Short mmCIF file of C-alpha atoms and ligand atoms in Angstrom, two decimals:
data_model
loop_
_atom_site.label_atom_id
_atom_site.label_comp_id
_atom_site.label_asym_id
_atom_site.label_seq_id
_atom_site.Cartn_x
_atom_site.Cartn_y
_atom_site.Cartn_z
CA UNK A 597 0.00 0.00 0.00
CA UNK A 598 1.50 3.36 -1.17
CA UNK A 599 1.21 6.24 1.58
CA UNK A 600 -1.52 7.78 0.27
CA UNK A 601 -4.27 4.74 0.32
CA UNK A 602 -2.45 4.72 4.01
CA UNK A 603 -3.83 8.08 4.79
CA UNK A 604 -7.13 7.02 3.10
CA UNK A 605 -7.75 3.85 4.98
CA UNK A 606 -6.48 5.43 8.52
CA UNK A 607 -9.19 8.76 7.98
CA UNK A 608 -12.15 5.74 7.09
CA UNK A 609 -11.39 3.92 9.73
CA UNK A 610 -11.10 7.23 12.19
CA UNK A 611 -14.76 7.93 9.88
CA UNK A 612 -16.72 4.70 11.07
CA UNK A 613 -14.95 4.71 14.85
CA UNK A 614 -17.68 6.73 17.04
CA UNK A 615 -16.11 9.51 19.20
CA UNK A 616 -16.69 8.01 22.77
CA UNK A 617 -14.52 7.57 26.15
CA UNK A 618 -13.95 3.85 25.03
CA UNK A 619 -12.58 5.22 21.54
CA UNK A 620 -10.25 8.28 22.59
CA UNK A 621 -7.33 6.23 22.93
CA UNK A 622 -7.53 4.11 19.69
CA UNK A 623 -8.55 7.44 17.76
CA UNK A 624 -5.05 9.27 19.24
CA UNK A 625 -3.46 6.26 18.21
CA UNK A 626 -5.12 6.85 14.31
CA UNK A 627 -4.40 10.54 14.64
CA UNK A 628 -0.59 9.71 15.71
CA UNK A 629 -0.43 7.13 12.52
CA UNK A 630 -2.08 9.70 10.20
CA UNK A 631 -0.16 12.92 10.83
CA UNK A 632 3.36 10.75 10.93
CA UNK A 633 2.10 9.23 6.97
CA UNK A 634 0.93 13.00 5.86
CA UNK A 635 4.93 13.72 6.79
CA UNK A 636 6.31 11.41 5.27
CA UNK A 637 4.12 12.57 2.34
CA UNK A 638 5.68 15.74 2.02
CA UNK A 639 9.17 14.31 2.91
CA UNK A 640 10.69 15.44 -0.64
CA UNK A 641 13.12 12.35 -0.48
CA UNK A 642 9.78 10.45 0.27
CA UNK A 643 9.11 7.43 -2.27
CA UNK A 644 5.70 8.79 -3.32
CA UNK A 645 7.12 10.47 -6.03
CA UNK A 646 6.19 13.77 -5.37
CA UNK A 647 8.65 16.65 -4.18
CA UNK A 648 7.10 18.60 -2.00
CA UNK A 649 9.03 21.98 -3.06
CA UNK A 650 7.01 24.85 -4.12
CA UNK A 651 7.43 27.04 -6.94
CA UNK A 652 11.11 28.90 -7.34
CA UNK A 653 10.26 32.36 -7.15
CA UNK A 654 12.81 34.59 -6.04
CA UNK A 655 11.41 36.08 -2.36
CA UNK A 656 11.70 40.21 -2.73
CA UNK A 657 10.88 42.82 -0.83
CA UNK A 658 9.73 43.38 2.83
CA UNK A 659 7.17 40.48 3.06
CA UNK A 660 5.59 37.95 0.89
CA UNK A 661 2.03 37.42 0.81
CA UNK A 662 0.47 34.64 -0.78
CA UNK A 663 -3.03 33.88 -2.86
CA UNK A 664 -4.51 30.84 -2.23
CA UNK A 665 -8.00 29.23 -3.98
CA UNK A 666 -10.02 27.84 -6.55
CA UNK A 667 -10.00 28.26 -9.67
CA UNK A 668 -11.96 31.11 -11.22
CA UNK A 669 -12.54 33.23 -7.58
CA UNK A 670 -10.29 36.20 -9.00
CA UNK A 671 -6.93 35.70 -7.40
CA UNK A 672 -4.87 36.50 -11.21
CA UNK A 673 -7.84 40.03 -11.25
CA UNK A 674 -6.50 40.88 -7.47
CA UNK A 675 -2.71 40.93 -8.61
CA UNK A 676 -3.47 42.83 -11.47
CA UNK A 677 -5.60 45.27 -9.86
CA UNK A 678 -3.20 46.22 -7.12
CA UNK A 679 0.35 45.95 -8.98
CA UNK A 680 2.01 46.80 -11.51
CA UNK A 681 2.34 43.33 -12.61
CA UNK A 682 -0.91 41.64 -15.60
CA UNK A 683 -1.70 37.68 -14.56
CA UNK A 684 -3.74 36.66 -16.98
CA UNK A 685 -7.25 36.57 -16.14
CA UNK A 686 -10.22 34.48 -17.84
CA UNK A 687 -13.76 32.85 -17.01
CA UNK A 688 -12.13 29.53 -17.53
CA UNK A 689 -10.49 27.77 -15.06
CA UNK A 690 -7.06 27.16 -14.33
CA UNK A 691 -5.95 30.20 -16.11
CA UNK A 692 -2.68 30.73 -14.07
CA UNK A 693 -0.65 27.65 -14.13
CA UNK A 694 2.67 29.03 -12.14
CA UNK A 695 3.54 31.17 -9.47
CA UNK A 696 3.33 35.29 -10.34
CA UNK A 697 4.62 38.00 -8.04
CA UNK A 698 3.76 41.19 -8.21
CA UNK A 699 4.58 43.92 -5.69
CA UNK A 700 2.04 46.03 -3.63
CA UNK A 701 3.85 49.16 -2.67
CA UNK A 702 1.94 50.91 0.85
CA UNK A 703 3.41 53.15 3.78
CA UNK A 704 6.79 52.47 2.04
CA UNK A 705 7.22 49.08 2.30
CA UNK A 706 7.30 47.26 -0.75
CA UNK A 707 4.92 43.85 -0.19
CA UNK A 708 5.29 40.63 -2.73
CA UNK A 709 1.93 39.34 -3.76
CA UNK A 710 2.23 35.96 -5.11
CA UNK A 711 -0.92 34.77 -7.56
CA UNK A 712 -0.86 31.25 -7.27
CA UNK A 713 -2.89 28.47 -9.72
CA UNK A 714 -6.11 27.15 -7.90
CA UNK A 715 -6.11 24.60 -6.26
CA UNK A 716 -8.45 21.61 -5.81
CA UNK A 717 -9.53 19.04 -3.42
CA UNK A 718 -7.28 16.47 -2.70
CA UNK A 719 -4.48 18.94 -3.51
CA UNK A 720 -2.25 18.24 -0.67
CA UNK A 721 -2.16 14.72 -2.06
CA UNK A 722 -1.09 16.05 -4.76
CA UNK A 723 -3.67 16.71 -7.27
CA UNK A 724 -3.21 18.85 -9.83
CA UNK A 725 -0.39 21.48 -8.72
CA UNK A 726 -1.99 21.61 -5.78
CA UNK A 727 1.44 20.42 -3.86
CA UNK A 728 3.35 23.33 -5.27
CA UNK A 729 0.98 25.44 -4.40
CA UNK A 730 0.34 24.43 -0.46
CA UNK A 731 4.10 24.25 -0.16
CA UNK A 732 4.92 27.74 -1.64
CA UNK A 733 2.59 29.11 0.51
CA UNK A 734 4.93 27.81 3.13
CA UNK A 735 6.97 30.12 2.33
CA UNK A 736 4.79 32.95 2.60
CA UNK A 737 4.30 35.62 5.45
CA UNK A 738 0.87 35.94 5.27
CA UNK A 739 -1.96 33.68 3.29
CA UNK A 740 -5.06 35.12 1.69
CA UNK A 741 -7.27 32.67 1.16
CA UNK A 742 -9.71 33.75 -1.62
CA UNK A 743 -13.35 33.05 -1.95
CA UNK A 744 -16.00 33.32 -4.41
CA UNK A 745 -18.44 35.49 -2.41
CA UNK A 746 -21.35 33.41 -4.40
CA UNK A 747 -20.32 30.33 -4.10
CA UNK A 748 -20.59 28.23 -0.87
CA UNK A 749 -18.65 28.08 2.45
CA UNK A 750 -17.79 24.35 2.39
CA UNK A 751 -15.04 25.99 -0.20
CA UNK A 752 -13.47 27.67 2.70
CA UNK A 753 -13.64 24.36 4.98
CA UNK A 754 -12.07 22.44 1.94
CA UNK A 755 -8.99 24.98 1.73
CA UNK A 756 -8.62 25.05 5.30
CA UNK A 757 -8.13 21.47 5.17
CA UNK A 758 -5.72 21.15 2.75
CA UNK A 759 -3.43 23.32 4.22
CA UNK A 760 -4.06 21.70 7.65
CA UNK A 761 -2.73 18.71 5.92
CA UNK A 762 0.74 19.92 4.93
CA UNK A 763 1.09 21.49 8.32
CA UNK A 764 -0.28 25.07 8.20
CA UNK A 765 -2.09 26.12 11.05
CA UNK A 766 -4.08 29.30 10.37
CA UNK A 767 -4.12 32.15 12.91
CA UNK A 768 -3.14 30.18 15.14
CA UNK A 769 -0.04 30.48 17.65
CA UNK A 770 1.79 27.42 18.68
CA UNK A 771 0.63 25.24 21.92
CA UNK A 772 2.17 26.33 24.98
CA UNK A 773 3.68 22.92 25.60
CA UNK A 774 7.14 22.21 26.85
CA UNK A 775 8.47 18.61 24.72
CA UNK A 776 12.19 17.76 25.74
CA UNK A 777 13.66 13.94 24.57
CA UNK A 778 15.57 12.28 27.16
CA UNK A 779 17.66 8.98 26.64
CA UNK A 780 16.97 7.88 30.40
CA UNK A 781 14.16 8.10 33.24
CA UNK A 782 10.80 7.03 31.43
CA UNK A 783 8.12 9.82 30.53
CA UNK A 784 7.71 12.78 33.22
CA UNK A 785 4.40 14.51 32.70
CA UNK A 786 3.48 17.44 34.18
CA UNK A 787 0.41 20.33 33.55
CA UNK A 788 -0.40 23.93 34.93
CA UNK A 789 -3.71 23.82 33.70
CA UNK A 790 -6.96 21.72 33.27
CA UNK A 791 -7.02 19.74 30.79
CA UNK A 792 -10.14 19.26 29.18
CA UNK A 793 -10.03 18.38 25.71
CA UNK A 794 -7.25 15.31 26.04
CA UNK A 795 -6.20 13.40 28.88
CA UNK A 796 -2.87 12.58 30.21
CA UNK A 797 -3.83 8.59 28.94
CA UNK A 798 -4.01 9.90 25.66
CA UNK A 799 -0.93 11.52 25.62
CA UNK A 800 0.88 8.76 26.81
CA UNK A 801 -0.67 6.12 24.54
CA UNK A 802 0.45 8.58 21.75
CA UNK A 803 4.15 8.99 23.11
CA UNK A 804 4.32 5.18 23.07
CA UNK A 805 3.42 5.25 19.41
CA UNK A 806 6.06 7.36 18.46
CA UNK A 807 8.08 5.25 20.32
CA UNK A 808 8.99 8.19 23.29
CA UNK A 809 9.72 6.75 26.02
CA UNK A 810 11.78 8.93 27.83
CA UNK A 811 10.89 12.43 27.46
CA UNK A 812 8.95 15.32 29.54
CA UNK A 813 6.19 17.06 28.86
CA UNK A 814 5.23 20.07 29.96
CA UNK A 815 1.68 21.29 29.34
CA UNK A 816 0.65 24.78 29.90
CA UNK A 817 -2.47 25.26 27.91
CA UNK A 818 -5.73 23.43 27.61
CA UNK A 819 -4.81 21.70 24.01
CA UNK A 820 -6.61 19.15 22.24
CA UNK A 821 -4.57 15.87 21.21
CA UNK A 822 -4.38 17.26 17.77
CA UNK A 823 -2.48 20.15 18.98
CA UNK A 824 0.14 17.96 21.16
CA UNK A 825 0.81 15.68 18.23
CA UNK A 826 1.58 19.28 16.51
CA UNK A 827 4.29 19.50 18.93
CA UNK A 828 5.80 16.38 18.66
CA UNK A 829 6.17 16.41 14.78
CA UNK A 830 7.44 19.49 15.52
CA UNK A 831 7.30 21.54 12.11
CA UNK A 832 4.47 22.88 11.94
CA UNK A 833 3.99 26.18 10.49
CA UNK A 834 1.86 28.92 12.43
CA UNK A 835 0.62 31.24 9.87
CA UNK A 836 -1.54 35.00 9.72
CA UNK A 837 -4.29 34.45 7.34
CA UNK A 838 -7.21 36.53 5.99
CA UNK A 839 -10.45 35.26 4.35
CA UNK A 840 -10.94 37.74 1.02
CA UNK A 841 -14.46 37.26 -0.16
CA UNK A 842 -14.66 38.58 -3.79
CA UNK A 843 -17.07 38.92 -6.24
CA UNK A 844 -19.43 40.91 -3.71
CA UNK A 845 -21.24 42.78 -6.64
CA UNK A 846 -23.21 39.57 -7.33
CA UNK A 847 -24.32 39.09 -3.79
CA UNK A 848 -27.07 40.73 -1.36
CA UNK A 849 -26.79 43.15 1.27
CA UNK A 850 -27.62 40.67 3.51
CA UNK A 851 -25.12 38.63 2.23
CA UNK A 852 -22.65 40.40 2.35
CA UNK A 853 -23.12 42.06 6.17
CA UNK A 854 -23.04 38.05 7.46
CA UNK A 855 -19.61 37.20 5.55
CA UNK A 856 -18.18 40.56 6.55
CA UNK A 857 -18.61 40.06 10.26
CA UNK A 858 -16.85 37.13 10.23
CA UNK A 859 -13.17 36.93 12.08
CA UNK A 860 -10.43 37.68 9.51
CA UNK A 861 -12.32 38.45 7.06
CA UNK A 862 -12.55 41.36 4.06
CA UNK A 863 -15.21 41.35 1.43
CA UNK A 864 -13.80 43.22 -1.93
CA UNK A 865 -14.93 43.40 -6.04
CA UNK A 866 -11.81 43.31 -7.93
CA UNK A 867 -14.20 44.04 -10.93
CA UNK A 868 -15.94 46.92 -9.39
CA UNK A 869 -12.79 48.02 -7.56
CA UNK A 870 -14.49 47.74 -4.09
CA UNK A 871 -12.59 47.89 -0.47
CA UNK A 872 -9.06 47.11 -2.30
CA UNK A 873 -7.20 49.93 -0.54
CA UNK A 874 -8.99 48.55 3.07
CA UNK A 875 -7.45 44.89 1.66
CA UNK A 876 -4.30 46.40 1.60
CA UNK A 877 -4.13 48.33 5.06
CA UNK A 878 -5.47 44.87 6.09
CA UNK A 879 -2.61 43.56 4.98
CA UNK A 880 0.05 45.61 6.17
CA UNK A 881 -1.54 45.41 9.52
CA UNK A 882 -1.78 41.61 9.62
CA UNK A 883 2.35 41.75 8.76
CA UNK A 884 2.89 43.45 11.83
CA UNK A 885 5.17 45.64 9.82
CA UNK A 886 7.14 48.30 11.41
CA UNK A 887 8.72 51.56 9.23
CA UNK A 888 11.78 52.77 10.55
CA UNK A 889 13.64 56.15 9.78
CA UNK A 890 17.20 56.37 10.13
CA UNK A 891 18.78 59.94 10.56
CA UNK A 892 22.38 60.84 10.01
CA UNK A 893 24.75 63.10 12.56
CA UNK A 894 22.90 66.62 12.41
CA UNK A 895 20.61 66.01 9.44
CA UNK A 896 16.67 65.80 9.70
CA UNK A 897 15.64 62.01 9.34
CA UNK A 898 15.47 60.63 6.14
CA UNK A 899 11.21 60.40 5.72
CA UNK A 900 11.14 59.58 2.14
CA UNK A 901 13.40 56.12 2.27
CA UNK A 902 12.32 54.05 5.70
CA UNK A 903 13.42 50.52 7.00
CA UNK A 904 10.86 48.29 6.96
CA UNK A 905 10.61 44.99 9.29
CA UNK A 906 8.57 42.69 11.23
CA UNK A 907 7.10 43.07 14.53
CA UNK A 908 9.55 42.45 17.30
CA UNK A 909 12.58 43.37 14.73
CA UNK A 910 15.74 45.41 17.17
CA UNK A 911 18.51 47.53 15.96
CA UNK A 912 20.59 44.84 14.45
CA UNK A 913 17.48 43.85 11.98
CA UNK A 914 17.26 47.74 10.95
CA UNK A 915 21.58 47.94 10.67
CA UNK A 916 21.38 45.01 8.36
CA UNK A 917 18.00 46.74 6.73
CA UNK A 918 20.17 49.40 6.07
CA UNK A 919 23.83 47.56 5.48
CA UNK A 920 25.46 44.52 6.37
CA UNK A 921 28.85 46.11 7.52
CA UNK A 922 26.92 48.13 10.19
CA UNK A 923 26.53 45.77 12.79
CA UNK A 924 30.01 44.82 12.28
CA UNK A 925 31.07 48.35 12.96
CA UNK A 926 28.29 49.20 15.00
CA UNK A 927 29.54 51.17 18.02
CA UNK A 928 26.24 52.85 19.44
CA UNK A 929 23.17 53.92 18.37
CA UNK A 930 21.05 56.19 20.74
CA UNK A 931 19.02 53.30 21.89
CA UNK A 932 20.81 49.78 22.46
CA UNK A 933 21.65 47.18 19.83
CA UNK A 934 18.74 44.85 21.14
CA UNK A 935 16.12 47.32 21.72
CA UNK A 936 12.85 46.08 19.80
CA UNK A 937 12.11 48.89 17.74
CA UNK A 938 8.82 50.76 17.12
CA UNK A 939 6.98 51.78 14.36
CA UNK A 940 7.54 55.37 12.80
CA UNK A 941 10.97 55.18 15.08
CA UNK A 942 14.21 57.50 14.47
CA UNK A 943 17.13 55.97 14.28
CA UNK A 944 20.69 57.00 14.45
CA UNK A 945 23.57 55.17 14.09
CA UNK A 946 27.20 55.73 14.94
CA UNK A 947 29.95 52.84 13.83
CA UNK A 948 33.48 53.14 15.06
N1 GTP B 1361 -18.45 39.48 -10.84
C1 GTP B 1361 -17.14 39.52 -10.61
N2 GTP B 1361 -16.31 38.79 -11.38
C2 GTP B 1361 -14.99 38.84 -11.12
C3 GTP B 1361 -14.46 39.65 -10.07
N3 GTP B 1361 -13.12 39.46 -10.05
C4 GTP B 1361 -12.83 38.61 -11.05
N4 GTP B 1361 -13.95 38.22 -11.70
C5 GTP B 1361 -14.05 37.31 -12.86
O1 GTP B 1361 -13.76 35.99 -12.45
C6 GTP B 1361 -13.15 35.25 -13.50
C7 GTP B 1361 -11.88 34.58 -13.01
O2 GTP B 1361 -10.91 35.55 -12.69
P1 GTP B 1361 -9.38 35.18 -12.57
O3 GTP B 1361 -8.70 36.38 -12.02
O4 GTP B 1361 -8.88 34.62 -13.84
O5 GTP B 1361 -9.46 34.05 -11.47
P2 GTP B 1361 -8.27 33.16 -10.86
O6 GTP B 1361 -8.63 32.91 -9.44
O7 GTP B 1361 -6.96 33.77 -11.13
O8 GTP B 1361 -8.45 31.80 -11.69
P3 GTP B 1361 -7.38 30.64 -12.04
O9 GTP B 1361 -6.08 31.26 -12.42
O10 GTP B 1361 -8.01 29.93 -13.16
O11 GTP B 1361 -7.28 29.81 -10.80
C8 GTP B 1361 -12.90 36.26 -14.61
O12 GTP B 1361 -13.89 36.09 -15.58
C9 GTP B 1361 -13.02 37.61 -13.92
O13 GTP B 1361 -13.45 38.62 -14.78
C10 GTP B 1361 -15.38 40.43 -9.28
O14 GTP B 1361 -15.03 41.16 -8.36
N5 GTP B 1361 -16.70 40.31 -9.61
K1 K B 1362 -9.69 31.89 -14.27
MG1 MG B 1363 -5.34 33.08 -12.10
#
């Protein structure tokens, strides 16, 4: 049996199994099996035959954001709408067949928007490009996942799943769970809160199907035993993502009020050029950019040509923003070389 019929048997068997007390541990057992065979799926040395790797386009700029979706919902319309850069659009489907960045250029930063093919279900298994596609979004900084405001919402369920099944966890952050291999002293477990949604049973029968048995865990947040087995594979990839509903000149007011009130989500019309510039503050806020001005010795800061970074970025991020021989040199700068830097901050420099 190749890995994907695997995969297929172990999710009909977890299917028929009724969710009950008597079940838990067998299903954490199936759960275990499955996520271990959807690795070894996207292992790219992995004899399934496919690779894994997404689409080699070069990352630029500040941040890369990437479209994800069906065919036909208007990702190719978005790029060309809000860069400089044509995708070709069409009513047909499948229309874009590789990877196209363009660049969104707000608040100075300059933002890589990558239109993607769409993908279908099953693509994670890797139907159609669909493998590409999940994995270059990998690489991305932020996801927008792109709907067809008419169409229905099982399409958002079905892209959600796909990327749950290469590893992407959407708005999400990780578990607050301590996992440390030993080679001696059996399994210690320990927890600081009530658990709830998993048992300490579970966890254990899942530890002994990965074979763990010396290790401690540390638990410091209700999780479910999805989330532990998260932690134990261990690459999982915590990503920002926003819901863009297009196509919103073909729905109704009502409609469109329910989608729009839902968490992370925008509602646009690429056609009828609705909400794109509130898409693109969206954007830059869900990057957790930060703009940073450097100033020279007695000069006014330099406003038109900032530094931008992530969120949590300190003054060795902006001297390597700005050169890579500055932190070598770096001497002072009026704040400290690990400060965490602020948006709209002044910075000066001063190398020896
Ligand atoms: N009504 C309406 N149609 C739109 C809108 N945006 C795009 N379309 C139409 O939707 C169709 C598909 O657009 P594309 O941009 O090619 O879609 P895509 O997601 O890139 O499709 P693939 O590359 O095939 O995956 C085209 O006929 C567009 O004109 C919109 O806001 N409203
Ligand atoms: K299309
Ligand atoms: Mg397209």
């Amino acid at each position: 049996m190749g890995i994907v019929e695997k995969i297929k048997a172990i999710e009909e068997e977890m299917a028929r199994t009724q969710k009950n007390k008597a079940t838990e541990y067998h299903l954490g057992l199936l759960k275990a099996k499955l996520a271990r065979y959807r690795a070894q799926l996207l292992e790219p040395t992995s004899k399934s035959g496919a690779t894994g790797s997404g689409f080699d386009v070069q990352k630029s700029g500040d941040a890369r954001v990437a479209l994800i979706g069906f065919p036909s919902v208007g990702k190719s319309t978005l790029l060309s709408k809000v860069t400089h850069t044509a995708s070709e659009t069409a009513a047909y489907e499948f229309t874009t067949l590789t990877a196209i960045p363009g660049v969104i250029e707000y608040k100075g930063a300059r933002i890589q928007l990558l239109d993607l093919p769409g993908i279908v279900e099953g693509a994670s298994q890797g139907r159609g490009r669909g493998r590409q596609v999940v994995s270059t979004a990998k690489t991305a900084d932020l996801i927008l996942i792109m709907l067809d405001a008419t169409k229905s919402e099982e399409h958002r369920r079905l892209l959600e799943f796909e990327l749950d099944a290469v590893g992407i966890r959407l708005n999400k952050s990780k578990p607050d769970v301590v996992f440390k291999r030993r080679t001696t002293g059996g399994i210690t477990f320990n927890t600081t809160v009530k658990l709830t949604k998993t048992d300490e049973k579970t966890i254990r029968t899942i530890l002994a199907g990965y074979k763990l048995h010396n290790c401690d865990v540390m638990i410091r947040e209700d999780i479910t035993t999805d989330e532990f087995i998260d932690v134990l594979i261990g690459t999982r990839k915590y990503m920002p993502c926003l819901y863009v509903y297009n196509k919103i000149d073909s729905i109704t007011i009502e409609q469109l009020d329910k989608l729009a009130r839902q968490p992370h989500s925008v509602v646009i019309s690429c056609e009828m050029d609705l909400n794109l510039d509130y898409l693109i503050e969206r954007i830059w806020d869900e990057l957790k950019l930060v703009k940073i001005y450097t100033k020279k010795r007695g000069a006014h800061p330099d406003l038109s040509d900032p530094v931008c970074l992530r969120k949590g970025a300190t003054i060795e991020n902006v001297c390597n923003g700005v050169h890579r021989s500055l932190v070598t040199n770096f001497r002072y700068a009026l704040i400290c070389l690990l400060h965490q830097v602020q948006d709209e901050d002044v910075v000066s420099i001063f190398t020896k």
